[in-house]
Coordinates of C-alpha atoms in Angstrom, one line a residue:
M1 CA 5.6 -21.8 -19.9
A2 CA 3.8 -19.3 -17.8
P3 CA 4.7 -15.7 -18.4
I4 CA 6.9 -14.0 -15.9
L5 CA 5.0 -11.5 -13.8
S6 CA 6.1 -8.0 -14.2
L7 CA 6.8 -5.7 -11.2
P8 CA 3.5 -3.9 -10.5
T9 CA 3.8 -0.3 -11.5
F10 CA 1.9 2.6 -10.0
A11 CA -0.7 2.2 -12.7
D12 CA -1.0 -1.5 -11.9
A13 CA -1.3 -0.8 -8.2
A14 CA -4.1 1.7 -8.8
K15 CA -6.4 -0.8 -10.5
G16 CA -9.7 -0.9 -8.8
I17 CA -9.0 2.4 -6.9
S18 CA -10.5 5.7 -8.0
V19 CA -7.3 7.6 -8.9
S20 CA -8.5 9.9 -11.7
P21 CA -8.0 13.0 -9.6
L22 CA -4.3 12.2 -9.6
T23 CA -4.0 13.1 -13.2
S24 CA -6.2 16.2 -13.2
N25 CA -7.0 18.8 -10.6
I26 CA -5.2 18.1 -7.3
S27 CA -6.7 19.5 -4.1
F28 CA -5.0 18.8 -0.8
G29 CA -7.0 18.6 2.3
H30 CA -9.9 16.3 3.2
S31 CA -10.4 15.4 -0.4
M32 CA -7.2 13.4 -0.1
L33 CA -8.6 11.1 2.6
K34 CA -10.0 8.8 -0.1
Y35 CA -6.5 7.7 -1.0
F36 CA -5.9 6.4 2.6
S37 CA -7.5 3.7 4.7
F38 CA -8.4 5.7 7.8
E39 CA -11.5 4.6 9.5
P40 CA -14.4 7.1 9.2
G41 CA -14.2 9.9 11.7
Y42 CA -10.5 9.3 12.6
I43 CA -8.5 12.5 12.6
N44 CA -4.8 11.8 12.1
L45 CA -2.5 14.7 13.2
N46 CA 0.3 12.3 14.1
N47 CA 1.7 11.2 10.8
G48 CA 5.2 11.8 12.2
S49 CA 5.1 8.8 14.5
F50 CA 4.1 5.9 12.3
G51 CA 3.4 7.3 8.8
S52 CA 0.4 6.4 6.7
L53 CA 0.3 4.2 3.6
P54 CA -1.6 5.4 0.5
K55 CA -4.0 2.9 -1.0
P56 CA -2.0 2.7 -4.3
V57 CA 1.2 1.9 -2.4
A58 CA -0.6 -0.7 -0.3
E59 CA -1.9 -2.3 -3.5
F60 CA 1.6 -2.3 -4.9
C61 CA 2.7 -4.3 -1.9
V62 CA -0.1 -6.8 -2.3
Q63 CA 0.7 -7.3 -6.0
H64 CA 4.4 -7.6 -5.2
A65 CA 3.6 -10.3 -2.7
A66 CA 1.6 -12.2 -5.3
R67 CA 4.6 -12.0 -7.7
V68 CA 6.8 -13.5 -5.0
E69 CA 4.5 -16.3 -4.2
A70 CA 3.9 -17.1 -7.9
N71 CA 7.5 -18.4 -8.2
P72 CA 9.5 -17.9 -5.0
D73 CA 12.7 -19.4 -6.5
R74 CA 12.7 -17.3 -9.6
Y75 CA 12.0 -14.2 -7.6
H76 CA 14.7 -14.7 -4.9
R77 CA 17.3 -16.2 -7.2
L78 CA 16.9 -14.1 -10.3
E79 CA 14.8 -11.0 -9.7
F80 CA 14.8 -9.3 -6.3
A81 CA 18.4 -8.0 -6.4
E82 CA 17.7 -6.0 -9.6
L83 CA 14.5 -4.6 -8.1
L84 CA 16.3 -3.6 -4.9
T85 CA 19.0 -1.8 -6.8
A86 CA 16.4 0.1 -8.7
A87 CA 14.8 1.2 -5.4
R88 CA 18.1 2.2 -4.0
A89 CA 18.8 4.3 -7.1
R90 CA 15.4 6.0 -6.9
V91 CA 15.8 7.0 -3.2
A92 CA 19.5 8.0 -3.8
R93 CA 18.5 10.5 -6.4
L94 CA 16.0 12.0 -4.0
I95 CA 18.6 12.6 -1.3
G96 CA 21.4 13.6 -3.6
A97 CA 23.7 10.6 -3.1
D98 CA 25.4 7.8 -5.0
T99 CA 23.3 4.6 -5.4
D100 CA 26.0 2.5 -3.8
E101 CA 26.2 4.7 -0.8
C102 CA 22.6 3.8 0.1
V103 CA 21.2 0.6 1.5
F104 CA 17.9 -0.3 3.2
V105 CA 17.4 -1.2 6.8
P106 CA 14.2 -1.8 8.8
S107 CA 14.3 1.4 10.9
T108 CA 16.3 4.4 11.9
T109 CA 17.1 2.7 15.2
A110 CA 18.5 -0.3 13.2
G111 CA 20.6 2.1 11.2
I112 CA 22.0 3.8 14.2
N113 CA 22.8 0.4 15.7
T114 CA 24.5 -0.6 12.5
I115 CA 26.8 2.4 12.7
L116 CA 27.6 2.4 16.4
R117 CA 28.1 -1.3 16.7
N118 CA 30.6 -1.3 13.9
I119 CA 32.8 1.4 15.2
E120 CA 36.0 0.1 16.8
W121 CA 36.0 2.0 20.0
S122 CA 39.2 3.1 21.8
S123 CA 40.1 4.6 25.1
G124 CA 39.0 8.2 25.5
D125 CA 36.4 8.1 22.7
V126 CA 33.4 10.3 23.3
I127 CA 29.8 10.3 21.9
I128 CA 28.1 13.7 21.9
K129 CA 24.4 13.6 22.1
F130 CA 21.7 16.1 23.1
S131 CA 19.1 16.3 25.8
T132 CA 16.5 16.0 23.0
T133 CA 18.0 13.0 21.3
Y134 CA 15.3 10.4 20.5
Q135 CA 15.1 7.9 23.3
G136 CA 15.6 4.9 21.2
V137 CA 18.8 6.3 19.7
E138 CA 19.9 7.6 23.1
R139 CA 19.6 4.0 24.5
V140 CA 21.9 2.7 21.7
A141 CA 24.5 5.3 22.7
R142 CA 24.0 4.4 26.3
Y143 CA 24.4 0.7 25.5
I144 CA 27.7 1.4 23.7
A145 CA 29.0 3.3 26.8
D146 CA 27.8 0.5 29.1
T147 CA 29.6 -2.2 27.1
H148 CA 32.7 -0.2 26.3
S149 CA 34.2 1.2 29.5
E150 CA 36.6 3.3 27.4
V151 CA 33.7 5.3 25.9
T152 CA 32.0 8.3 27.6
L153 CA 28.8 10.1 26.7
S154 CA 28.6 13.9 26.7
T155 CA 25.2 15.5 26.6
M156 CA 24.5 19.0 25.3
E157 CA 21.3 20.5 26.7
L158 CA 18.8 22.0 24.3
T159 CA 15.7 23.8 25.5
F160 CA 13.3 25.2 22.8
P161 CA 12.5 27.7 21.5
I162 CA 16.1 28.6 20.6
S163 CA 17.4 30.1 17.3
H164 CA 19.5 28.1 14.8
Q165 CA 22.3 30.7 15.3
E166 CA 22.3 30.1 19.1
I167 CA 22.3 26.3 18.6
L168 CA 25.3 26.5 16.4
K169 CA 27.1 28.8 18.8
R170 CA 26.4 26.4 21.8
F171 CA 27.3 23.3 19.7
R172 CA 30.7 24.8 18.7
E173 CA 31.4 25.7 22.4
H174 CA 30.4 22.1 23.5
V175 CA 32.5 20.5 20.9
V176 CA 35.5 22.7 21.7
G177 CA 35.0 21.9 25.4
V178 CA 34.9 18.2 24.8
K179 CA 38.0 18.3 22.7
A180 CA 39.9 20.3 25.3
S181 CA 39.1 17.6 27.9
C182 CA 40.1 14.7 25.7
Q183 CA 43.4 13.1 24.8
R184 CA 44.8 13.9 21.4
S185 CA 44.2 10.3 20.3
S186 CA 40.5 10.4 21.3
R187 CA 37.9 10.3 18.7
I188 CA 34.6 12.3 19.0
Y189 CA 31.3 11.2 17.5
A190 CA 28.2 13.5 17.4
I191 CA 24.7 12.1 17.0
I192 CA 22.7 15.0 15.5
D193 CA 19.0 15.1 14.7
S194 CA 18.0 16.7 11.4
V195 CA 14.5 17.1 12.9
V196 CA 14.0 16.6 16.7
S197 CA 11.2 14.3 17.6
H198 CA 10.0 16.0 20.9
P199 CA 9.5 18.8 20.2
G200 CA 9.1 18.5 16.5
V201 CA 11.6 21.1 15.4
A202 CA 14.2 21.4 12.6
L203 CA 17.9 21.7 13.5
P204 CA 20.6 23.4 11.3
W205 CA 22.1 19.9 10.8
K206 CA 24.0 20.8 7.6
K207 CA 25.9 23.6 9.3
M208 CA 26.4 21.4 12.4
T209 CA 27.8 18.7 10.0
Q210 CA 30.2 21.3 8.6
L211 CA 31.2 22.3 12.1
C212 CA 31.9 18.7 12.9
R213 CA 34.1 18.4 9.8
E214 CA 36.0 21.5 10.7
E215 CA 36.6 20.2 14.3
G216 CA 37.5 16.6 13.2
V217 CA 34.3 15.2 14.7
C218 CA 32.4 12.3 13.1
S219 CA 28.8 13.3 12.3
I220 CA 26.0 10.7 12.7
I221 CA 22.8 12.2 11.5
D222 CA 19.5 10.8 12.8
A223 CA 17.3 12.0 9.9
A224 CA 14.3 9.9 10.9
H225 CA 11.9 12.7 9.9
S226 CA 13.8 14.1 6.9
I227 CA 12.8 12.2 3.7
G228 CA 9.4 13.5 2.5
Q229 CA 9.5 16.5 4.9
E230 CA 12.8 18.2 4.0
I231 CA 13.4 19.6 0.6
D232 CA 16.9 19.6 -1.1
I233 CA 18.6 17.2 1.3
D234 CA 21.6 16.9 -1.1
L235 CA 23.9 14.6 0.9
A236 CA 26.7 15.0 -1.7
S237 CA 27.0 18.6 -0.7
A238 CA 26.2 18.2 3.0
Q239 CA 28.7 15.3 3.4
P240 CA 27.7 13.9 6.8
D241 CA 29.8 10.9 7.9
F242 CA 26.6 8.8 8.4
W243 CA 22.9 9.6 7.7
V244 CA 19.8 7.5 8.2
S245 CA 16.1 8.3 7.5
N246 CA 12.8 6.5 7.7
C247 CA 10.9 6.2 4.4
H248 CA 7.6 5.3 6.0
K249 CA 7.0 8.5 8.1
W250 CA 6.8 11.3 5.5
L251 CA 7.5 9.6 2.2
F252 CA 4.5 7.2 2.3
A253 CA 6.5 4.0 2.0
K254 CA 5.5 0.8 3.8
R255 CA 6.6 0.6 7.5
G256 CA 10.0 -1.1 7.8
S257 CA 11.7 0.9 5.1
T258 CA 14.7 3.1 6.0
V259 CA 17.6 4.3 4.0
L260 CA 21.1 4.2 5.5
Y261 CA 23.6 6.4 3.8
V262 CA 27.3 5.7 4.3
P263 CA 29.7 7.6 1.9
K264 CA 32.3 5.4 0.3
R265 CA 35.0 7.1 2.3
N266 CA 33.5 5.5 5.5
Q267 CA 32.2 2.2 4.2
H268 CA 35.3 0.4 5.6
I269 CA 34.0 1.2 9.0
I270 CA 30.8 -0.9 8.4
K271 CA 32.4 -4.4 8.6
S272 CA 29.1 -6.2 8.9
A273 CA 25.4 -5.5 8.4
L274 CA 23.5 -5.5 11.7
V275 CA 22.3 -9.0 10.6
T276 CA 25.5 -10.7 9.7
S277 CA 24.8 -13.1 6.8
W278 CA 26.2 -14.8 3.7
D279 CA 28.3 -11.9 2.4
Y280 CA 30.3 -11.0 5.5
P281 CA 34.0 -10.9 4.3
S282 CA 36.0 -12.2 7.2
P283 CA 39.7 -11.2 7.2
K284 CA 40.4 -14.9 8.0
D285 CA 38.7 -16.2 4.9
S286 CA 40.9 -18.3 2.7
P287 CA 41.5 -16.8 0.3
P288 CA 40.8 -13.5 2.0
A289 CA 38.1 -11.2 0.4
V290 CA 39.6 -9.0 -2.2
Y291 CA 36.8 -6.4 -2.1
D292 CA 36.2 -3.9 0.7
T293 CA 33.5 -4.6 3.3
G294 CA 30.9 -5.3 0.6
F295 CA 28.7 -2.6 2.2
V296 CA 25.9 -2.9 -0.4
L297 CA 26.2 -6.7 -0.8
Q298 CA 26.0 -7.3 2.9
H299 CA 22.8 -5.4 3.2
E300 CA 21.2 -7.0 0.1
W301 CA 20.5 -10.4 1.7
P302 CA 19.8 -10.4 5.4
G303 CA 17.9 -13.7 4.9
A304 CA 14.5 -14.5 3.4
I305 CA 12.5 -11.4 4.4
D306 CA 9.6 -9.4 2.9
F307 CA 11.3 -6.9 0.6
S308 CA 8.1 -5.1 -0.2
P309 CA 8.7 -2.3 2.4
Y310 CA 12.0 -1.5 0.6
L311 CA 10.6 -1.7 -2.9
S312 CA 7.5 0.3 -1.9
V313 CA 9.6 3.5 -2.0
C314 CA 9.2 3.5 -5.8
A315 CA 5.4 3.3 -5.6
A316 CA 5.4 6.0 -2.8
M317 CA 7.5 8.3 -4.9
D318 CA 5.2 7.6 -8.0
F319 CA 2.2 8.5 -5.8
R320 CA 3.8 11.8 -4.6
E321 CA 4.7 12.8 -8.2
K322 CA 1.2 12.1 -9.4
I323 CA -0.3 14.4 -6.7
G324 CA 2.0 17.3 -7.4
G325 CA 5.6 16.4 -6.3
E326 CA 7.8 17.1 -3.3
Q327 CA 7.7 20.9 -3.6
A328 CA 3.9 21.2 -3.7
I329 CA 3.3 18.6 -1.0
N330 CA 5.7 20.3 1.4
E331 CA 4.5 23.8 0.6
Y332 CA 1.0 22.8 1.6
C333 CA 2.0 20.9 4.7
H334 CA 4.4 23.7 5.9
K335 CA 1.7 26.4 5.4
L336 CA -0.9 24.2 7.2
A337 CA 1.5 23.5 10.1
L338 CA 1.8 27.3 10.7
E339 CA -1.9 28.1 10.2
G340 CA -3.1 25.1 12.1
G341 CA -0.6 25.8 14.9
R342 CA -1.9 29.3 15.3
R343 CA -5.5 28.1 15.3
L344 CA -4.7 25.4 17.9
A345 CA -2.9 27.9 20.1
S346 CA -6.0 30.2 19.9
V347 CA -8.3 27.4 21.0
L348 CA -6.0 26.2 23.8
G349 CA -5.3 29.8 25.0
G350 CA -1.5 29.2 24.7
C351 CA 1.3 29.8 22.2
A352 CA 3.2 27.9 19.5
L353 CA 6.7 26.9 20.3
D354 CA 8.1 28.6 17.2
E355 CA 6.8 32.1 16.9
S356 CA 9.9 33.6 15.4
P357 CA 9.5 35.6 12.2
S358 CA 11.7 33.1 10.4
T359 CA 9.8 30.1 11.6
E360 CA 13.1 28.3 11.1
L361 CA 12.3 25.6 13.6
T362 CA 9.1 24.6 11.7
L363 CA 8.9 22.2 8.8
N364 CA 5.6 20.2 8.7
M365 CA 5.3 19.7 12.5
V366 CA 4.1 22.3 15.0
N367 CA 4.2 22.3 18.8
V368 CA 1.7 24.2 20.9
Q369 CA 1.6 24.7 24.6
L370 CA -1.0 22.7 26.6
P371 CA -3.1 24.2 29.5
L372 CA -1.5 22.0 32.2
P373 CA 0.6 22.9 35.2
P374 CA 4.4 22.2 35.4
T375 CA 5.1 18.6 36.4
P376 CA 8.5 18.0 37.9
S377 CA 7.8 14.3 38.7
K378 CA 8.8 12.0 35.9
E379 CA 6.4 9.3 37.1
L380 CA 3.5 11.7 37.1
R381 CA 4.5 13.0 33.6
G382 CA 4.2 9.4 32.4
K383 CA 0.8 9.0 33.8
I384 CA -0.4 12.2 32.3
E385 CA 1.0 11.3 28.9
S386 CA -0.8 7.9 29.0
F387 CA -4.0 9.6 30.1
L388 CA -4.0 12.1 27.3
E389 CA -3.2 9.5 24.7
H390 CA -6.0 7.1 25.8
E391 CA -8.5 9.9 26.2
L392 CA -7.9 11.4 22.8
L393 CA -7.9 8.1 20.9
R394 CA -10.7 6.4 22.8
T395 CA -13.1 9.3 23.4
Y396 CA -12.3 11.7 20.5
N397 CA -10.7 9.5 17.9
V398 CA -7.9 12.0 17.2
S399 CA -4.2 11.5 17.4
S400 CA -1.3 13.8 18.4
V401 CA 1.8 13.6 20.6
H402 CA 2.0 15.1 24.1
F403 CA 5.2 15.7 26.0
F404 CA 6.8 17.8 28.7
H405 CA 9.7 20.1 27.7
G406 CA 11.3 23.2 29.2
G407 CA 9.0 23.3 32.1
S408 CA 5.7 23.2 30.1
W409 CA 3.4 20.7 28.5
W410 CA 3.2 20.6 24.7
V411 CA 1.3 18.9 21.9
R412 CA 3.0 18.0 18.6
C413 CA 0.9 17.9 15.4
S414 CA 2.0 16.7 12.0
A415 CA 0.4 18.5 9.1
Q416 CA -0.3 16.2 6.1
I417 CA -1.9 16.4 2.7
W418 CA -5.2 15.0 4.1
N419 CA -5.5 17.6 7.0
E420 CA -7.2 21.0 7.1
V421 CA -7.2 23.8 9.8
S422 CA -10.5 22.4 11.1
D423 CA -8.7 19.3 12.2
F424 CA -6.5 21.4 14.5
E425 CA -9.6 23.1 15.9
Y426 CA -11.2 19.8 16.6
L427 CA -8.0 18.6 18.4
G428 CA -7.9 21.8 20.4
N429 CA -11.5 21.4 21.7
A430 CA -10.7 17.8 22.6
L431 CA -7.5 18.7 24.3
N432 CA -9.2 21.4 26.4
K433 CA -11.6 18.8 27.7
A434 CA -8.9 16.2 28.2
C435 CA -6.6 18.6 30.0
Q436 CA -9.4 19.8 32.3
E437 CA -10.0 16.2 33.3
A438 CA -6.2 15.7 33.8
R439 CA -6.1 18.7 36.0
S440 CA -8.9 17.3 38.2
K441 CA -7.4 13.8 38.2
F442 CA -3.7 14.6 38.8
F443 CA -3.6 18.1 40.3
A444 CA -6.7 18.1 42.6
D445 CA -4.6 19.1 45.6

């Protein structure tokens, strides 16, 4: 009988790749580029959008696929569930949660869909969102309101820069105002970013969660940018009602890996996984299911899918431990975001969005003003965004995010372990040229 293949470990995944620096002197910056598959000359300052897969993690996924194909029946019938549980346990420890409060879903958007589509909506219910809520998530909330006439949306305006203290003050005022306009039987749900996408700024989400708890509001935390960028998440202490975070953006897992946290007190709300499958316990079953909603079990088997994105979180966390661990990684990236942002602002002749002494809005992303005129027209803004994106990628081979906020144009940069200040300087020079062309093209009159 052929031997059973073992799950490839970090060491197995690293075979054939020069990983010796991982066990000796670690130096963040351009020396880390050898562990990623970027094409020569490409400067990636946009890790926050799509993430980047280290070579050892990519090799783990290749070897995992080989294990599956070596004996698909044995893998799917006897092995994968145990591996998935181990991966859930690993990520649960990182975020300070119980293993059986964490499941994997393909994306944060899928996680938000899972939550909102399972809620049994009633007349007078309200969903609070923000003007800066990620568009994909905002569309989910809009869909719920469109298909449930009894649900209304309430938008709280946020324009940055603004202090955490002021955000909390305005949020409390908004919640109190919504409650005053509702029936006593109405339920209020708040979709809160841990880190806003555009602009890339950190919110005081733990204190906002506490405020929700005090006011009887259900907190739904869009933490797409948290894992791998935010230290000491500690969900057992923060106690949000729901929380979902991508593992591919900042943790270095394979794309298609997201953790959905639902505390046991709320698992009865999630009656079905987004993909209803074998383990959905219908109340009309005969005999009826004796367990609860089977939250973990329902998310274990959505069908025959590639489980490597979910399992890759273990290889990703191994990689991060080998290069110094969460604290060292984030200290480097945070410091670089601040230094790189200052250098970029100097090159562009503008300012960083967060210039407060506390830099409380800044984790590992920085936002810098662009030399472009105000653009009230939404259609024109779309054309300018597309132009800048194409110009930077096609002409200068550098990536960043560009957006209009608070009457000004901004660029968002993600600082990562492979970046140095010189990357920000290169981007600034490229943006100066691209913005000059944009002014001639779109503001000639």
